[in-house]
Amino acid sequence: MKGVKVILGIVLAIVLGMGSLAHGAKAEKVFLRLDPGGHTSLIGDLFFFDHGRKLISASDDKTIRVWDVSDLKHPRLIKTIRGEIGRGFGEVYAIALDPTERILAVGGFLAQGHGVNDDIVGIVRLHDLKTGRVGSSRS
């Protein structure tokens, strides 16, 4: 129980410290997130690549995770890709990888729309699989 109180105290100190740093400057949105090392919501799509040795999973928890599944007894998380995240949007429903295994196409509820900007909501986002950044690799 003491360990839990210490961890909560540290998290509270970090959050309060971030608030005081942003007070005088241009405030930016800060999202506190705990990463359990796996998805925390419905997984909408799976994509195997690298001859079945790697797996990409997409979830309503607003993350895309890349796994090494070459040893099925001990799958290993390689990376987590987070796109645009906000209250009410960011869920990832579908993914596809180009034949060169470099560009990841992502579809889902990726921006605020609610009937106002549906052209933005329906756009497919492209990620460089190696870096996770939005946009395509040119190397």
Short mmCIF file of N, CA, C and O in Angstrom, two decimals:
data_model
loop_
_atom_site.label_atom_id
_atom_site.label_comp_id
_atom_site.label_asym_id
_atom_site.label_seq_id
_atom_site.Cartn_x
_atom_site.Cartn_y
_atom_site.Cartn_z
N MET A 1 0.83 -1.19 0.00
CA MET A 1 0.00 0.00 0.00
C MET A 1 0.87 1.25 0.00
O MET A 1 0.55 2.23 -0.63
N LYS A 2 1.99 1.19 0.74
CA LYS A 2 2.89 2.34 0.79
C LYS A 2 3.46 2.65 -0.59
O LYS A 2 3.58 3.81 -0.98
N GLY A 3 3.79 1.60 -1.37
CA GLY A 3 4.33 1.79 -2.71
C GLY A 3 3.34 2.49 -3.63
O GLY A 3 3.71 3.33 -4.44
N VAL A 4 2.06 2.13 -3.51
CA VAL A 4 1.02 2.76 -4.33
C VAL A 4 0.92 4.25 -4.00
O VAL A 4 0.81 5.09 -4.88
N LYS A 5 1.00 4.60 -2.70
CA LYS A 5 0.92 6.00 -2.29
C LYS A 5 2.11 6.79 -2.82
O LYS A 5 1.97 7.93 -3.25
N VAL A 6 3.28 6.17 -2.82
CA VAL A 6 4.48 6.83 -3.34
C VAL A 6 4.33 7.10 -4.84
O VAL A 6 4.60 8.20 -5.32
N ILE A 7 3.86 6.10 -5.58
CA ILE A 7 3.67 6.26 -7.03
C ILE A 7 2.64 7.34 -7.32
O ILE A 7 2.85 8.20 -8.17
N LEU A 8 1.51 7.32 -6.60
CA LEU A 8 0.49 8.35 -6.80
C LEU A 8 1.03 9.74 -6.47
O LEU A 8 0.72 10.71 -7.15
N GLY A 9 1.86 9.84 -5.44
CA GLY A 9 2.47 11.11 -5.09
C GLY A 9 3.39 11.63 -6.18
O GLY A 9 3.40 12.82 -6.51
N ILE A 10 4.16 10.74 -6.77
CA ILE A 10 5.07 11.12 -7.86
C ILE A 10 4.28 11.59 -9.07
O ILE A 10 4.59 12.62 -9.67
N VAL A 11 3.23 10.84 -9.44
CA VAL A 11 2.39 11.24 -10.58
C VAL A 11 1.76 12.60 -10.33
O VAL A 11 1.76 13.47 -11.21
N LEU A 12 1.24 12.82 -9.12
CA LEU A 12 0.63 14.10 -8.79
C LEU A 12 1.66 15.23 -8.88
O LEU A 12 1.37 16.30 -9.42
N ALA A 13 2.86 15.01 -8.38
CA ALA A 13 3.90 16.03 -8.44
C ALA A 13 4.27 16.36 -9.89
O ALA A 13 4.46 17.53 -10.24
N ILE A 14 4.33 15.35 -10.74
CA ILE A 14 4.65 15.58 -12.15
C ILE A 14 3.56 16.39 -12.81
O ILE A 14 3.82 17.35 -13.53
N VAL A 15 2.30 16.00 -12.58
CA VAL A 15 1.18 16.71 -13.20
C VAL A 15 1.13 18.15 -12.72
O VAL A 15 0.96 19.08 -13.52
N LEU A 16 1.29 18.38 -11.44
CA LEU A 16 1.28 19.75 -10.91
C LEU A 16 2.46 20.55 -11.44
O LEU A 16 2.34 21.73 -11.76
N GLY A 17 3.62 19.92 -11.57
CA GLY A 17 4.79 20.59 -12.12
C GLY A 17 4.60 20.99 -13.56
O GLY A 17 4.98 22.07 -13.99
N MET A 18 3.95 20.14 -14.34
CA MET A 18 3.68 20.47 -15.74
C MET A 18 2.74 21.66 -15.84
O MET A 18 2.90 22.51 -16.69
N GLY A 19 1.77 21.70 -14.96
CA GLY A 19 0.83 22.82 -14.97
C GLY A 19 1.50 24.13 -14.64
O GLY A 19 1.24 25.16 -15.27
N SER A 20 2.43 24.13 -13.70
CA SER A 20 3.10 25.38 -13.34
C SER A 20 4.08 25.82 -14.41
O SER A 20 4.29 27.01 -14.62
N LEU A 21 4.68 24.87 -15.14
CA LEU A 21 5.59 25.23 -16.23
C LEU A 21 4.84 25.89 -17.38
O LEU A 21 5.33 26.80 -18.02
N ALA A 22 3.63 25.40 -17.66
CA ALA A 22 2.87 25.91 -18.79
C ALA A 22 2.10 27.17 -18.44
O ALA A 22 1.55 27.83 -19.31
N HIS A 23 2.07 27.55 -17.17
CA HIS A 23 1.23 28.67 -16.74
C HIS A 23 1.64 29.99 -17.40
O HIS A 23 0.80 30.71 -17.92
N GLY A 24 2.90 30.31 -17.43
CA GLY A 24 3.35 31.58 -17.99
C GLY A 24 3.53 31.53 -19.50
O GLY A 24 3.48 32.54 -20.18
N ALA A 25 3.75 30.37 -20.05
CA ALA A 25 3.99 30.23 -21.49
C ALA A 25 2.70 29.80 -22.19
O ALA A 25 1.67 29.63 -21.56
N LYS A 26 2.81 29.66 -23.49
CA LYS A 26 1.67 29.18 -24.26
C LYS A 26 1.33 27.77 -23.77
O LYS A 26 2.15 26.86 -23.85
N ALA A 27 0.13 27.60 -23.26
CA ALA A 27 -0.27 26.31 -22.69
C ALA A 27 -0.53 25.30 -23.81
O ALA A 27 -1.13 25.62 -24.82
N GLU A 28 -0.04 24.10 -23.61
CA GLU A 28 -0.32 23.03 -24.56
C GLU A 28 -1.06 21.94 -23.81
O GLU A 28 -0.95 21.81 -22.61
N LYS A 29 -1.82 21.14 -24.56
CA LYS A 29 -2.59 20.07 -23.94
C LYS A 29 -1.65 18.97 -23.48
O LYS A 29 -0.76 18.56 -24.20
N VAL A 30 -1.87 18.52 -22.26
CA VAL A 30 -1.08 17.44 -21.69
C VAL A 30 -2.02 16.28 -21.40
O VAL A 30 -3.08 16.47 -20.81
N PHE A 31 -1.66 15.09 -21.86
CA PHE A 31 -2.44 13.91 -21.60
C PHE A 31 -1.63 12.98 -20.72
O PHE A 31 -0.51 12.60 -21.08
N LEU A 32 -2.17 12.64 -19.57
CA LEU A 32 -1.54 11.67 -18.70
C LEU A 32 -1.95 10.30 -19.19
O LEU A 32 -3.13 10.03 -19.36
N ARG A 33 -1.00 9.44 -19.47
CA ARG A 33 -1.34 8.10 -19.92
C ARG A 33 -0.48 7.08 -19.21
O ARG A 33 0.71 7.30 -18.98
N LEU A 34 -1.10 5.99 -18.88
CA LEU A 34 -0.40 4.85 -18.31
C LEU A 34 -0.35 3.79 -19.41
O LEU A 34 -1.36 3.48 -20.02
N ASP A 35 0.82 3.25 -19.68
CA ASP A 35 0.97 2.28 -20.74
C ASP A 35 1.16 0.89 -20.13
O ASP A 35 2.21 0.59 -19.57
N PRO A 36 0.14 0.04 -20.24
CA PRO A 36 0.24 -1.30 -19.65
C PRO A 36 1.05 -2.28 -20.49
O PRO A 36 1.23 -3.42 -20.10
N GLY A 37 1.51 -1.83 -21.66
CA GLY A 37 2.29 -2.72 -22.53
C GLY A 37 1.44 -3.51 -23.50
O GLY A 37 1.94 -4.39 -24.20
N GLY A 38 0.17 -3.21 -23.54
CA GLY A 38 -0.76 -3.88 -24.46
C GLY A 38 -1.97 -3.00 -24.65
O GLY A 38 -2.08 -1.93 -24.04
N HIS A 39 -2.89 -3.42 -25.48
CA HIS A 39 -4.09 -2.63 -25.74
C HIS A 39 -5.01 -2.63 -24.53
O HIS A 39 -5.06 -3.60 -23.77
N THR A 40 -5.77 -1.55 -24.37
CA THR A 40 -6.71 -1.43 -23.27
C THR A 40 -8.15 -1.31 -23.75
O THR A 40 -9.04 -1.00 -22.97
N SER A 41 -8.37 -1.54 -25.04
CA SER A 41 -9.70 -1.44 -25.61
C SER A 41 -9.82 -2.43 -26.77
O SER A 41 -8.87 -3.16 -27.07
N LEU A 42 -10.95 -2.40 -27.43
CA LEU A 42 -11.24 -3.30 -28.54
C LEU A 42 -10.17 -3.20 -29.63
O LEU A 42 -9.79 -2.11 -30.04
N ILE A 43 -9.67 -4.35 -30.07
CA ILE A 43 -8.73 -4.40 -31.19
C ILE A 43 -9.55 -4.55 -32.46
O ILE A 43 -10.31 -5.50 -32.61
N GLY A 44 -9.42 -3.57 -33.37
CA GLY A 44 -10.24 -3.54 -34.57
C GLY A 44 -9.62 -4.23 -35.77
O GLY A 44 -10.33 -4.66 -36.67
N ASP A 45 -8.29 -4.35 -35.80
CA ASP A 45 -7.65 -4.94 -36.97
C ASP A 45 -6.29 -5.50 -36.59
O ASP A 45 -5.62 -4.98 -35.68
N LEU A 46 -5.89 -6.55 -37.28
CA LEU A 46 -4.58 -7.17 -37.13
C LEU A 46 -3.96 -7.34 -38.51
O LEU A 46 -4.67 -7.59 -39.48
N PHE A 47 -2.64 -7.21 -38.59
CA PHE A 47 -1.95 -7.35 -39.87
C PHE A 47 -0.61 -8.03 -39.62
O PHE A 47 0.25 -7.49 -38.92
N PHE A 48 -0.44 -9.23 -40.16
CA PHE A 48 0.84 -9.93 -40.07
C PHE A 48 1.73 -9.51 -41.23
O PHE A 48 1.25 -9.30 -42.34
N PHE A 49 3.04 -9.39 -40.98
CA PHE A 49 3.99 -9.07 -42.04
C PHE A 49 5.34 -9.68 -41.69
O PHE A 49 5.46 -10.38 -40.68
N ASP A 50 6.34 -9.42 -42.50
CA ASP A 50 7.68 -10.01 -42.34
C ASP A 50 7.57 -11.53 -42.25
O ASP A 50 8.10 -12.15 -41.34
N HIS A 51 6.82 -12.10 -43.23
CA HIS A 51 6.64 -13.55 -43.33
C HIS A 51 6.03 -14.15 -42.07
O HIS A 51 6.38 -15.26 -41.66
N GLY A 52 5.13 -13.40 -41.44
CA GLY A 52 4.42 -13.89 -40.26
C GLY A 52 5.17 -13.73 -38.96
O GLY A 52 4.69 -14.14 -37.90
N ARG A 53 6.35 -13.12 -38.99
CA ARG A 53 7.14 -12.96 -37.76
C ARG A 53 6.76 -11.72 -36.96
O ARG A 53 7.09 -11.61 -35.79
N LYS A 54 6.06 -10.77 -37.61
CA LYS A 54 5.65 -9.54 -36.93
C LYS A 54 4.16 -9.31 -37.13
O LYS A 54 3.58 -9.76 -38.11
N LEU A 55 3.57 -8.60 -36.17
CA LEU A 55 2.14 -8.35 -36.17
C LEU A 55 1.90 -6.88 -35.83
O LEU A 55 2.56 -6.34 -34.94
N ILE A 56 0.97 -6.27 -36.54
CA ILE A 56 0.53 -4.91 -36.21
C ILE A 56 -0.91 -5.02 -35.73
O ILE A 56 -1.73 -5.67 -36.37
N SER A 57 -1.21 -4.41 -34.59
CA SER A 57 -2.57 -4.41 -34.06
C SER A 57 -3.04 -2.97 -33.91
O SER A 57 -2.28 -2.09 -33.52
N ALA A 58 -4.32 -2.73 -34.23
CA ALA A 58 -4.92 -1.40 -34.16
C ALA A 58 -6.10 -1.46 -33.22
O ALA A 58 -6.87 -2.41 -33.25
N SER A 59 -6.27 -0.40 -32.42
CA SER A 59 -7.26 -0.48 -31.36
C SER A 59 -8.05 0.81 -31.16
O SER A 59 -7.59 1.90 -31.51
N ASP A 60 -9.21 0.66 -30.54
CA ASP A 60 -10.00 1.81 -30.12
C ASP A 60 -9.31 2.58 -29.00
O ASP A 60 -9.75 3.67 -28.64
N ASP A 61 -8.24 2.03 -28.42
CA ASP A 61 -7.52 2.76 -27.37
C ASP A 61 -6.58 3.83 -27.96
O ASP A 61 -5.78 4.41 -27.25
N LYS A 62 -6.71 4.08 -29.27
CA LYS A 62 -5.99 5.14 -29.98
C LYS A 62 -4.52 4.82 -30.21
O LYS A 62 -3.71 5.71 -30.38
N THR A 63 -4.19 3.53 -30.20
CA THR A 63 -2.81 3.13 -30.43
C THR A 63 -2.72 2.07 -31.53
O THR A 63 -3.67 1.33 -31.78
N ILE A 64 -1.54 2.04 -32.13
CA ILE A 64 -1.16 0.98 -33.07
C ILE A 64 0.08 0.36 -32.44
O ILE A 64 1.01 1.07 -32.07
N ARG A 65 0.07 -0.94 -32.30
CA ARG A 65 1.22 -1.60 -31.67
C ARG A 65 1.83 -2.59 -32.65
O ARG A 65 1.11 -3.30 -33.34
N VAL A 66 3.16 -2.61 -32.68
CA VAL A 66 3.91 -3.52 -33.55
C VAL A 66 4.57 -4.55 -32.64
O VAL A 66 5.27 -4.18 -31.68
N TRP A 67 4.35 -5.82 -32.96
CA TRP A 67 4.80 -6.93 -32.11
C TRP A 67 5.74 -7.85 -32.89
O TRP A 67 5.54 -8.08 -34.07
N ASP A 68 6.72 -8.41 -32.19
CA ASP A 68 7.52 -9.51 -32.72
C ASP A 68 6.86 -10.78 -32.20
O ASP A 68 6.83 -11.02 -30.99
N VAL A 69 6.30 -11.57 -33.11
CA VAL A 69 5.60 -12.79 -32.71
C VAL A 69 6.33 -14.04 -33.24
O VAL A 69 5.73 -15.10 -33.37
N SER A 70 7.62 -13.89 -33.52
CA SER A 70 8.39 -15.02 -34.03
C SER A 70 8.47 -16.14 -32.99
O SER A 70 8.56 -17.31 -33.35
N ASP A 71 8.42 -15.81 -31.71
CA ASP A 71 8.34 -16.79 -30.64
C ASP A 71 6.95 -16.63 -30.01
O ASP A 71 6.72 -15.72 -29.21
N LEU A 72 6.02 -17.49 -30.40
CA LEU A 72 4.63 -17.34 -29.97
C LEU A 72 4.45 -17.47 -28.46
O LEU A 72 3.48 -16.96 -27.90
N LYS A 73 5.37 -18.13 -27.78
CA LYS A 73 5.27 -18.24 -26.32
C LYS A 73 5.65 -16.93 -25.64
O LYS A 73 5.23 -16.67 -24.52
N HIS A 74 6.45 -16.12 -26.32
CA HIS A 74 6.92 -14.86 -25.73
C HIS A 74 6.86 -13.73 -26.75
O HIS A 74 7.90 -13.23 -27.19
N PRO A 75 5.64 -13.31 -27.15
CA PRO A 75 5.57 -12.17 -28.08
C PRO A 75 6.14 -10.92 -27.42
O PRO A 75 6.06 -10.75 -26.19
N ARG A 76 6.77 -10.07 -28.23
CA ARG A 76 7.45 -8.89 -27.68
C ARG A 76 6.95 -7.63 -28.39
O ARG A 76 6.90 -7.58 -29.61
N LEU A 77 6.57 -6.63 -27.59
CA LEU A 77 6.15 -5.34 -28.14
C LEU A 77 7.38 -4.62 -28.67
O LEU A 77 8.35 -4.40 -27.94
N ILE A 78 7.35 -4.25 -29.94
CA ILE A 78 8.47 -3.53 -30.56
C ILE A 78 8.28 -2.02 -30.43
O ILE A 78 9.19 -1.30 -30.05
N LYS A 79 7.07 -1.55 -30.75
CA LYS A 79 6.82 -0.12 -30.66
C LYS A 79 5.33 0.15 -30.57
O LYS A 79 4.51 -0.67 -30.97
N THR A 80 5.01 1.33 -30.05
CA THR A 80 3.63 1.82 -30.00
C THR A 80 3.58 3.11 -30.80
O THR A 80 4.40 4.01 -30.59
N ILE A 81 2.63 3.19 -31.71
CA ILE A 81 2.44 4.39 -32.53
C ILE A 81 1.16 5.06 -32.05
O ILE A 81 0.11 4.44 -31.98
N ARG A 82 1.29 6.33 -31.70
CA ARG A 82 0.13 7.11 -31.29
C ARG A 82 -0.07 8.21 -32.32
O ARG A 82 0.85 8.96 -32.61
N GLY A 83 -1.26 8.31 -32.83
CA GLY A 83 -1.58 9.36 -33.79
C GLY A 83 -2.19 10.55 -33.08
O GLY A 83 -1.85 10.85 -31.94
N GLU A 84 -3.12 11.17 -33.74
CA GLU A 84 -3.81 12.31 -33.17
C GLU A 84 -4.74 11.81 -32.07
O GLU A 84 -5.56 10.93 -32.29
N ILE A 85 -4.58 12.34 -30.88
CA ILE A 85 -5.35 11.87 -29.73
C ILE A 85 -6.10 13.03 -29.12
O ILE A 85 -5.53 14.09 -28.86
N GLY A 86 -7.37 12.84 -28.88
CA GLY A 86 -8.18 13.85 -28.22
C GLY A 86 -9.41 13.22 -27.64
O GLY A 86 -9.70 12.05 -27.86
N ARG A 87 -10.14 13.99 -26.87
CA ARG A 87 -11.36 13.47 -26.26
C ARG A 87 -12.39 13.21 -27.36
O ARG A 87 -12.76 14.11 -28.08
N GLY A 88 -12.82 11.96 -27.50
CA GLY A 88 -13.85 11.63 -28.45
C GLY A 88 -13.36 11.24 -29.83
O GLY A 88 -14.14 10.86 -30.68
N PHE A 89 -12.07 11.31 -30.10
CA PHE A 89 -11.57 10.88 -31.41
C PHE A 89 -10.18 10.29 -31.26
O PHE A 89 -9.52 10.48 -30.26
N GLY A 90 -9.75 9.58 -32.29
CA GLY A 90 -8.43 8.97 -32.29
C GLY A 90 -8.46 7.46 -32.42
O GLY A 90 -7.41 6.83 -32.60
N GLU A 91 -9.65 6.86 -32.34
CA GLU A 91 -9.74 5.41 -32.45
C GLU A 91 -9.26 4.93 -33.82
O GLU A 91 -9.52 5.56 -34.82
N VAL A 92 -8.56 3.81 -33.83
CA VAL A 92 -8.05 3.25 -35.07
C VAL A 92 -8.85 1.99 -35.38
O VAL A 92 -8.91 1.07 -34.57
N TYR A 93 -9.49 1.96 -36.55
CA TYR A 93 -10.35 0.84 -36.92
C TYR A 93 -9.70 -0.11 -37.91
O TYR A 93 -10.00 -1.30 -37.90
N ALA A 94 -8.88 0.39 -38.82
CA ALA A 94 -8.34 -0.46 -39.88
C ALA A 94 -6.92 -0.04 -40.24
O ALA A 94 -6.57 1.13 -40.15
N ILE A 95 -6.12 -1.03 -40.62
CA ILE A 95 -4.73 -0.77 -41.01
C ILE A 95 -4.39 -1.61 -42.24
O ILE A 95 -4.99 -2.65 -42.47
N ALA A 96 -3.44 -1.12 -43.01
CA ALA A 96 -2.91 -1.88 -44.15
C ALA A 96 -1.46 -1.45 -44.35
O ALA A 96 -1.10 -0.30 -44.10
N LEU A 97 -0.65 -2.37 -44.80
CA LEU A 97 0.77 -2.11 -45.00
C LEU A 97 1.08 -2.24 -46.49
O LEU A 97 0.60 -3.16 -47.16
N ASP A 98 1.90 -1.30 -47.01
CA ASP A 98 2.24 -1.37 -48.44
C ASP A 98 3.15 -2.58 -48.70
O ASP A 98 3.72 -3.14 -47.76
N PRO A 99 3.29 -3.01 -49.94
CA PRO A 99 4.09 -4.21 -50.25
C PRO A 99 5.55 -4.12 -49.83
O PRO A 99 6.18 -5.14 -49.60
N THR A 100 6.10 -2.90 -49.72
CA THR A 100 7.49 -2.77 -49.28
C THR A 100 7.62 -2.81 -47.76
O THR A 100 8.72 -2.75 -47.24
N GLU A 101 6.49 -2.86 -47.05
CA GLU A 101 6.43 -2.91 -45.59
C GLU A 101 7.05 -1.67 -44.95
O GLU A 101 7.66 -1.74 -43.89
N ARG A 102 6.87 -0.51 -45.61
CA ARG A 102 7.39 0.75 -45.07
C ARG A 102 6.30 1.73 -44.68
O ARG A 102 6.48 2.50 -43.75
N ILE A 103 5.18 1.74 -45.41
CA ILE A 103 4.13 2.72 -45.19
C ILE A 103 2.89 2.03 -44.62
O ILE A 103 2.37 1.08 -45.21
N LEU A 104 2.43 2.51 -43.48
CA LEU A 104 1.25 1.97 -42.82
C LEU A 104 0.08 2.92 -43.04
O LEU A 104 0.16 4.09 -42.67
N ALA A 105 -0.98 2.43 -43.68
CA ALA A 105 -2.20 3.22 -43.88
C ALA A 105 -3.13 2.94 -42.71
O ALA A 105 -3.34 1.78 -42.33
N VAL A 106 -3.67 4.01 -42.12
CA VAL A 106 -4.50 3.90 -40.92
C VAL A 106 -5.83 4.57 -41.17
O VAL A 106 -5.89 5.72 -41.63
N GLY A 107 -6.90 3.89 -40.85
CA GLY A 107 -8.24 4.45 -40.96
C GLY A 107 -8.96 4.33 -39.64
O GLY A 107 -8.73 3.41 -38.86
N GLY A 108 -9.83 5.29 -39.37
CA GLY A 108 -10.59 5.25 -38.13
C GLY A 108 -11.26 6.58 -37.88
O GLY A 108 -11.41 7.40 -38.78
N PHE A 109 -11.64 6.81 -36.65
CA PHE A 109 -12.22 8.09 -36.26
C PHE A 109 -11.05 8.96 -35.80
O PHE A 109 -10.71 9.02 -34.63
N LEU A 110 -10.39 9.63 -36.76
CA LEU A 110 -9.08 10.24 -36.52
C LEU A 110 -9.12 11.73 -36.23
O LEU A 110 -8.09 12.33 -35.96
N ALA A 111 -10.26 12.36 -36.33
CA ALA A 111 -10.35 13.80 -36.05
C ALA A 111 -11.76 14.13 -35.61
O ALA A 111 -12.69 13.35 -35.81
N GLN A 112 -11.93 15.28 -35.00
CA GLN A 112 -13.26 15.71 -34.61
C GLN A 112 -14.06 16.04 -35.85
O GLN A 112 -13.58 16.73 -36.73
N GLY A 113 -15.25 15.55 -35.95
CA GLY A 113 -16.07 15.81 -37.12
C GLY A 113 -17.51 16.04 -36.71
O GLY A 113 -18.02 17.12 -36.78
N HIS A 114 -18.13 14.98 -36.23
CA HIS A 114 -19.52 15.04 -35.78
C HIS A 114 -20.41 15.70 -36.82
O HIS A 114 -21.28 16.49 -36.50
N GLY A 115 -20.17 15.39 -38.12
CA GLY A 115 -20.98 15.95 -39.18
C GLY A 115 -20.53 17.31 -39.67
O GLY A 115 -21.04 17.82 -40.65
N VAL A 116 -19.55 17.92 -39.00
CA VAL A 116 -19.10 19.25 -39.39
C VAL A 116 -17.94 19.17 -40.37
O VAL A 116 -17.95 19.79 -41.42
N ASN A 117 -16.92 18.39 -40.06
CA ASN A 117 -15.74 18.25 -40.91
C ASN A 117 -15.54 16.79 -41.29
O ASN A 117 -14.47 16.23 -41.11
N ASP A 118 -16.57 16.17 -41.85
CA ASP A 118 -16.47 14.75 -42.16
C ASP A 118 -15.40 14.45 -43.20
O ASP A 118 -14.91 13.33 -43.28
N ASP A 119 -15.00 15.43 -43.99
CA ASP A 119 -13.93 15.21 -44.95
C ASP A 119 -12.61 14.96 -44.23
O ASP A 119 -11.76 14.23 -44.69
N ILE A 120 -12.43 15.56 -43.05
CA ILE A 120 -11.22 15.34 -42.26
C ILE A 120 -11.30 13.99 -41.55
O ILE A 120 -10.34 13.25 -41.48
N VAL A 121 -12.48 13.67 -41.02
CA VAL A 121 -12.66 12.42 -40.28
C VAL A 121 -12.39 11.22 -41.17
O VAL A 121 -11.79 10.25 -40.75
N GLY A 122 -12.78 11.28 -42.44
CA GLY A 122 -12.66 10.14 -43.33
C GLY A 122 -11.32 9.99 -44.00
O GLY A 122 -11.12 9.04 -44.73
N ILE A 123 -10.39 10.86 -43.76
CA ILE A 123 -9.08 10.79 -44.42
C ILE A 123 -8.25 9.66 -43.82
O ILE A 123 -8.27 9.43 -42.62
N VAL A 124 -7.51 8.95 -44.67
CA VAL A 124 -6.61 7.90 -44.22
C VAL A 124 -5.27 8.53 -43.87
O VAL A 124 -4.73 9.32 -44.63
N ARG A 125 -4.74 8.20 -42.72
CA ARG A 125 -3.45 8.72 -42.28
C ARG A 125 -2.36 7.72 -42.68
O ARG A 125 -2.55 6.51 -42.56
N LEU A 126 -1.22 8.22 -43.17
CA LEU A 126 -0.09 7.37 -43.54
C LEU A 126 1.04 7.57 -42.54
O LEU A 126 1.43 8.69 -42.25
N HIS A 127 1.55 6.46 -42.02
CA HIS A 127 2.67 6.49 -41.07
C HIS A 127 3.88 5.82 -41.69
O HIS A 127 3.75 4.80 -42.38
N ASP A 128 5.05 6.36 -41.42
CA ASP A 128 6.29 5.66 -41.72
C ASP A 128 6.41 4.58 -40.65
O ASP A 128 6.46 4.89 -39.46
N LEU A 129 6.39 3.32 -41.03
CA LEU A 129 6.38 2.24 -40.05
C LEU A 129 7.63 2.23 -39.17
O LEU A 129 7.55 1.94 -37.98
N LYS A 130 8.76 2.60 -39.73
CA LYS A 130 10.01 2.58 -38.96
C LYS A 130 10.02 3.63 -37.85
O LYS A 130 10.38 3.35 -36.72
N THR A 131 9.58 4.86 -38.18
CA THR A 131 9.64 5.95 -37.20
C THR A 131 8.32 6.18 -36.48
O THR A 131 8.30 6.79 -35.42
N GLY A 132 7.22 5.77 -37.11
CA GLY A 132 5.90 6.04 -36.55
C GLY A 132 5.35 7.40 -36.92
O GLY A 132 4.19 7.70 -36.67
N ARG A 133 6.17 8.25 -37.53
CA ARG A 133 5.72 9.59 -37.90
C ARG A 133 4.71 9.56 -39.03
O ARG A 133 4.75 8.69 -39.90
N VAL A 134 3.81 10.53 -39.01
CA VAL A 134 2.83 10.65 -40.09
C VAL A 134 3.56 11.14 -41.32
O VAL A 134 4.36 12.07 -41.26
N GLY A 135 3.30 10.49 -42.45
CA GLY A 135 3.98 10.81 -43.71
C GLY A 135 4.71 9.60 -44.20
O GLY A 135 4.87 8.61 -43.48
N SER A 136 5.14 9.64 -45.42
CA SER A 136 5.80 8.47 -45.99
C SER A 136 7.31 8.59 -45.95
O SER A 136 7.85 9.69 -45.94
N SER A 137 7.98 7.47 -45.93
CA SER A 137 9.44 7.40 -45.93
C SER A 137 9.94 7.60 -47.36
O SER A 137 9.38 7.06 -48.30
N ARG A 138 11.03 8.31 -47.54
CA ARG A 138 11.61 8.50 -48.87
C ARG A 138 12.97 7.84 -48.99
O ARG A 138 13.65 8.02 -49.96
N SER A 139 13.38 7.11 -47.98
CA SER A 139 14.70 6.47 -48.03
C SER A 139 14.65 5.13 -48.70
O SER A 139 13.66 4.52 -48.87
#
